[in-house]
């Protein structure tokens, strides 16, 4: 029955989404009939100060300049993004209320029994914003200098190590579960209340390792208290070119990056989605914007709305498989 529901959601989302190429600028503006005539709100379903908030504010500022309209960022945190997401689902589908969505959009249906919305049918992707790579991260406690050394120590002390994460069911928790499974190791999970506390737990030696994002970990890396040993993505991260991929470190080729995406209510007109897609792609293509995003641990995405829809469908399967295999549930 679950597979039938997943297939149905994917089919409906495919029907609602539209392939938006970068060369559609000639028709998009003519079809929007004065949009935007008033301020646009981007809802961030997390607290201020995090990577999602910083991304929304950076992109929103640049988008506002291009559209000659104010773009407001509104933080509506809580319930692993459910509060903010619900508010956008209920919003008028006119392009004036958008969501800074994260990978939780495809993970939450597997983690929670009763979500107050169905993101696959009630929202549509506008454009992928950034990838957020996940890194195998250690402090000085283990005294290892490479992913290979880490795996040797983890296998030798199998079951004795522990790891932190940004919280139960977070993508970083799921990434660590994938690592345990593929490396054939066991370790106890010590969930934290966000990436900041998780980073501190590793740097202080409270836990042995974690899967982390670069942005929150950078201050501890710069201070010499953390090391990133491998990145769980197909390519090396630009800001850490000496850190190998998981495949290069002897693990299976995998992309455990989370992502941020601009979403709109499902019935938002194609013309509005096309226009927003066009302008956000132009923002992401600017060299200075790329540099600012990489500096906080993000890799610019862009592309069409259909590109992002396909990515979301594929990632839903990958993360769903990890969640089922590790039997993770969030109440």
XYZ file of C-alpha atoms in Angstrom:
331
model
C 0.000 0.000 0.000
C 2.884 2.384 0.846
C 4.400 1.823 -2.590
C 1.034 2.606 -4.218
C 0.797 5.857 -2.266
C 4.374 6.786 -3.192
C 3.697 6.065 -6.863
C 0.501 8.093 -6.765
C 2.245 11.044 -5.091
C 5.038 10.956 -7.626
C 2.573 10.813 -10.518
C 0.548 13.747 -9.222
C 3.656 15.808 -8.556
C 4.896 15.070 -12.052
C 1.589 16.239 -13.481
C 1.683 19.426 -11.403
C 5.288 20.298 -12.202
C 6.572 21.935 -15.351
C 9.911 21.659 -17.104
C 11.374 25.138 -16.953
C 14.420 25.691 -19.127
C 16.807 28.541 -18.627
C 15.943 29.952 -22.011
C 12.276 30.739 -21.278
C 12.824 34.372 -20.339
C 11.241 35.622 -23.550
C 7.759 34.405 -22.604
C 7.743 34.325 -18.810
C 7.549 38.074 -18.221
C 4.794 38.615 -20.755
C 2.553 36.014 -19.112
C 2.773 37.191 -15.493
C 0.502 40.247 -15.938
C 2.253 42.614 -13.556
C 3.627 40.054 -11.098
C 4.986 40.869 -8.621
C 2.841 43.861 -7.708
C 3.452 43.563 -3.948
C 6.097 42.090 -1.605
C 6.955 38.390 -1.826
C 7.420 36.348 1.362
C 9.824 33.411 1.598
C 8.950 31.283 4.619
C 11.923 29.560 6.249
C 10.659 26.713 8.469
C 13.682 26.996 10.785
C 15.078 29.506 13.257
C 17.140 32.506 12.086
C 20.884 32.170 11.670
C 21.154 28.735 10.090
C 22.224 27.869 6.572
C 18.635 27.759 5.284
C 17.933 31.211 6.719
C 21.164 32.653 5.292
C 20.385 31.159 1.880
C 16.868 32.588 1.852
C 18.120 36.053 2.791
C 20.931 36.055 0.239
C 18.759 34.796 -2.622
C 15.794 36.893 -1.506
C 17.810 40.111 -1.518
C 19.147 39.448 -5.006
C 15.754 38.303 -6.297
C 14.130 41.469 -4.957
C 16.641 43.625 -6.814
C 15.932 41.807 -10.072
C 12.154 41.920 -9.669
C 12.191 45.476 -8.285
C 10.051 44.324 -5.405
C 10.599 43.649 -1.684
C 11.283 40.030 -0.722
C 10.596 39.322 2.954
C 12.096 36.339 4.789
C 9.802 35.021 7.533
C 11.086 32.386 9.985
C 8.398 29.968 11.155
C 10.285 27.248 12.994
C 9.040 24.117 14.702
C 8.191 20.418 14.365
C 11.073 19.638 11.999
C 9.834 22.202 9.432
C 6.154 21.200 9.631
C 4.866 24.535 10.982
C 6.399 26.688 8.278
C 5.599 24.211 5.530
C 1.951 24.020 6.610
C 1.629 27.800 6.390
C 2.759 27.795 2.744
C 0.507 24.867 1.871
C -2.439 26.963 3.117
C -1.317 30.159 1.338
C -2.897 31.570 -1.797
C -1.237 30.024 -4.892
C -0.352 33.396 -6.385
C 3.435 33.456 -6.090
C 3.497 35.851 -3.143
C 4.147 33.188 -0.484
C 7.005 30.755 -1.119
C 8.814 28.138 0.957
C 12.512 27.593 1.501
C 12.134 23.818 1.484
C 14.731 21.294 2.608
C 15.268 17.563 2.292
C 12.782 17.154 5.139
C 10.071 17.509 2.473
C 10.894 14.014 1.200
C 12.086 12.529 4.519
C 9.208 13.480 6.791
C 6.604 11.202 5.153
C 8.781 8.236 6.149
C 9.513 9.542 9.666
C 6.086 10.727 10.838
C 2.814 8.829 10.853
C 0.545 11.856 10.528
C 1.831 14.901 8.676
C -0.549 17.875 8.384
C 0.122 18.136 4.631
C 1.228 16.143 1.599
C 4.133 18.091 0.139
C 4.183 15.941 -2.999
C 0.694 17.078 -4.021
C 0.230 20.408 -2.239
C 3.523 22.051 -3.204
C 5.510 22.344 -6.417
C 9.212 23.012 -6.900
C 10.239 26.341 -8.398
C 14.019 25.899 -8.515
C 16.751 24.040 -6.675
C 18.874 26.479 -4.688
C 21.859 24.666 -3.172
C 23.319 21.303 -2.236
C 24.535 20.888 1.336
C 27.252 18.195 1.384
C 27.722 15.913 4.397
C 31.221 15.141 5.712
C 32.596 12.412 7.949
C 33.884 14.516 10.836
C 36.082 13.697 13.838
C 37.700 15.540 16.716
C 41.032 14.800 18.350
C 39.596 12.047 20.548
C 40.072 9.288 17.942
C 43.469 10.523 16.740
C 42.836 9.542 13.100
C 43.956 11.489 10.045
C 42.052 9.791 7.210
C 38.794 8.009 6.461
C 40.714 4.736 6.105
C 42.196 5.132 9.605
C 38.748 5.972 10.957
C 37.249 2.810 9.455
C 40.043 0.689 10.911
C 39.480 2.140 14.388
C 35.693 1.872 14.092
C 35.874 -1.794 13.089
C 38.445 -2.610 15.774
C 36.212 -0.979 18.418
C 32.950 -2.049 16.831
C 30.004 -1.022 18.992
C 32.138 1.026 21.392
C 32.068 4.312 19.450
C 29.322 6.915 19.494
C 28.277 9.717 17.163
C 26.230 12.886 17.317
C 23.779 14.390 14.846
C 21.649 17.495 14.413
C 18.674 15.493 15.725
C 16.715 12.296 15.350
C 15.668 11.853 11.726
C 17.832 14.705 10.423
C 19.646 14.080 7.154
C 22.931 14.035 9.076
C 21.562 11.291 11.328
C 20.457 9.357 8.244
C 23.844 9.881 6.584
C 25.576 8.377 9.619
C 23.213 5.392 9.518
C 24.129 4.879 5.863
C 27.824 5.000 6.803
C 27.348 2.419 9.578
C 25.556 0.082 7.215
C 27.966 0.332 4.279
C 31.125 0.286 6.416
C 29.893 -2.612 8.537
C 30.337 -0.795 11.830
C 28.133 -0.080 14.831
C 28.008 3.052 16.968
C 25.569 4.602 19.425
C 23.584 7.654 18.326
C 23.681 10.708 20.635
C 21.205 13.176 19.054
C 21.664 16.896 19.689
C 19.430 19.937 19.311
C 20.804 21.132 15.988
C 24.071 21.200 14.085
C 25.742 23.693 16.442
C 25.562 21.453 19.529
C 26.478 18.423 17.421
C 29.649 20.115 16.186
C 30.586 21.073 19.753
C 29.993 17.507 20.954
C 32.535 16.164 18.456
C 35.054 18.968 18.951
C 34.964 18.587 22.748
C 35.383 14.818 22.648
C 31.938 14.129 24.084
C 31.338 11.903 21.046
C 33.697 10.183 18.633
C 32.441 11.306 15.235
C 29.532 12.672 13.246
C 28.338 13.492 9.776
C 28.386 17.277 9.526
C 27.899 20.159 7.117
C 30.828 22.467 6.492
C 29.201 25.767 7.479
C 28.450 25.021 11.164
C 31.759 23.137 11.538
C 34.035 25.755 9.932
C 34.931 27.692 13.119
C 35.986 24.469 14.854
C 37.915 23.354 11.756
C 39.721 26.700 11.606
C 40.565 26.352 15.303
C 42.044 22.896 14.720
C 39.488 21.078 16.860
C 37.717 19.238 14.010
C 38.813 17.402 10.882
C 36.678 16.425 7.908
C 37.887 13.113 6.497
C 35.594 12.457 3.517
C 32.604 13.994 1.748
C 29.508 11.969 0.897
C 29.026 13.380 -2.586
C 30.168 12.527 -6.122
C 32.678 15.403 -6.249
C 35.006 17.094 -3.788
C 33.763 20.244 -2.096
C 35.336 23.433 -3.546
C 36.266 24.916 -0.172
C 37.959 21.672 0.963
C 39.638 20.348 -2.192
C 41.962 18.015 -0.248
C 39.094 16.096 1.372
C 38.345 12.951 -0.679
C 34.913 11.668 -1.620
C 33.542 8.564 0.072
C 34.281 6.616 -3.099
C 37.897 7.763 -3.075
C 38.091 6.717 0.577
C 37.040 3.161 -0.271
C 33.309 3.423 0.446
C 30.467 3.111 -2.113
C 29.820 6.058 -4.416
C 26.966 8.011 -2.872
C 25.398 11.454 -2.672
C 24.090 12.107 0.830
C 23.871 15.857 0.319
C 20.780 17.559 1.563
C 19.407 20.478 -0.430
C 17.403 23.671 -0.262
C 14.667 24.306 -2.797
C 12.274 27.157 -3.482
C 8.721 25.783 -3.379
C 5.278 27.248 -4.088
C 1.695 26.099 -3.467
C 0.768 23.480 -6.064
C -1.719 25.640 -7.988
C 0.683 28.544 -8.500
C 0.513 29.502 -12.220
C 3.205 28.150 -14.518
C 3.994 31.675 -15.686
C 4.871 32.777 -12.149
C 6.984 29.680 -11.524
C 8.774 30.231 -14.837
C 9.550 33.852 -14.002
C 10.867 33.039 -10.538
C 12.920 30.166 -11.917
C 14.478 32.419 -14.542
C 15.508 35.099 -12.046
C 16.791 32.747 -9.340
C 18.917 30.932 -11.918
C 20.392 34.275 -12.931
C 21.196 35.034 -9.278
C 22.855 31.637 -8.745
C 24.982 32.099 -11.871
C 26.703 35.214 -10.487
C 30.311 34.433 -9.458
C 30.128 36.516 -6.282
C 26.962 34.674 -5.171
C 28.613 31.317 -5.820
C 31.589 32.389 -3.705
C 29.385 33.516 -0.833
C 27.428 30.259 -0.872
C 30.528 28.041 -0.990
C 31.982 30.013 1.927
C 29.095 28.845 4.137
C 29.265 25.238 2.928
C 26.765 25.293 0.062
C 27.004 24.341 -3.613
C 24.735 26.322 -5.998
C 22.182 24.211 -7.876
C 19.794 25.989 -10.258
C 18.231 24.347 -13.291
C 14.596 23.787 -14.172
C 11.677 23.078 -11.882
C 11.433 19.636 -13.463
C 15.117 18.981 -12.686
C 14.361 19.553 -9.032
C 11.193 17.482 -9.082
C 13.165 14.515 -10.417
C 15.860 15.043 -7.787
C 13.219 15.060 -5.059
C 11.636 11.854 -6.367
C 15.010 10.089 -6.537
C 16.082 11.290 -3.103
C 12.774 10.248 -1.561
C 13.583 6.679 -2.552
C 17.167 6.864 -1.269
C 16.333 8.422 2.093
C 13.247 6.242 2.470
C 15.381 3.137 2.037
C 17.829 4.372 4.700
C 15.012 5.200 7.130
C 13.367 1.795 6.680
C 16.662 -0.089 6.919
C 17.601 1.680 10.180
C 13.990 1.522 11.440
C 13.956 5.217 12.353
C 10.722 6.770 13.553
C 10.070 10.193 15.057
C 7.077 10.651 17.312
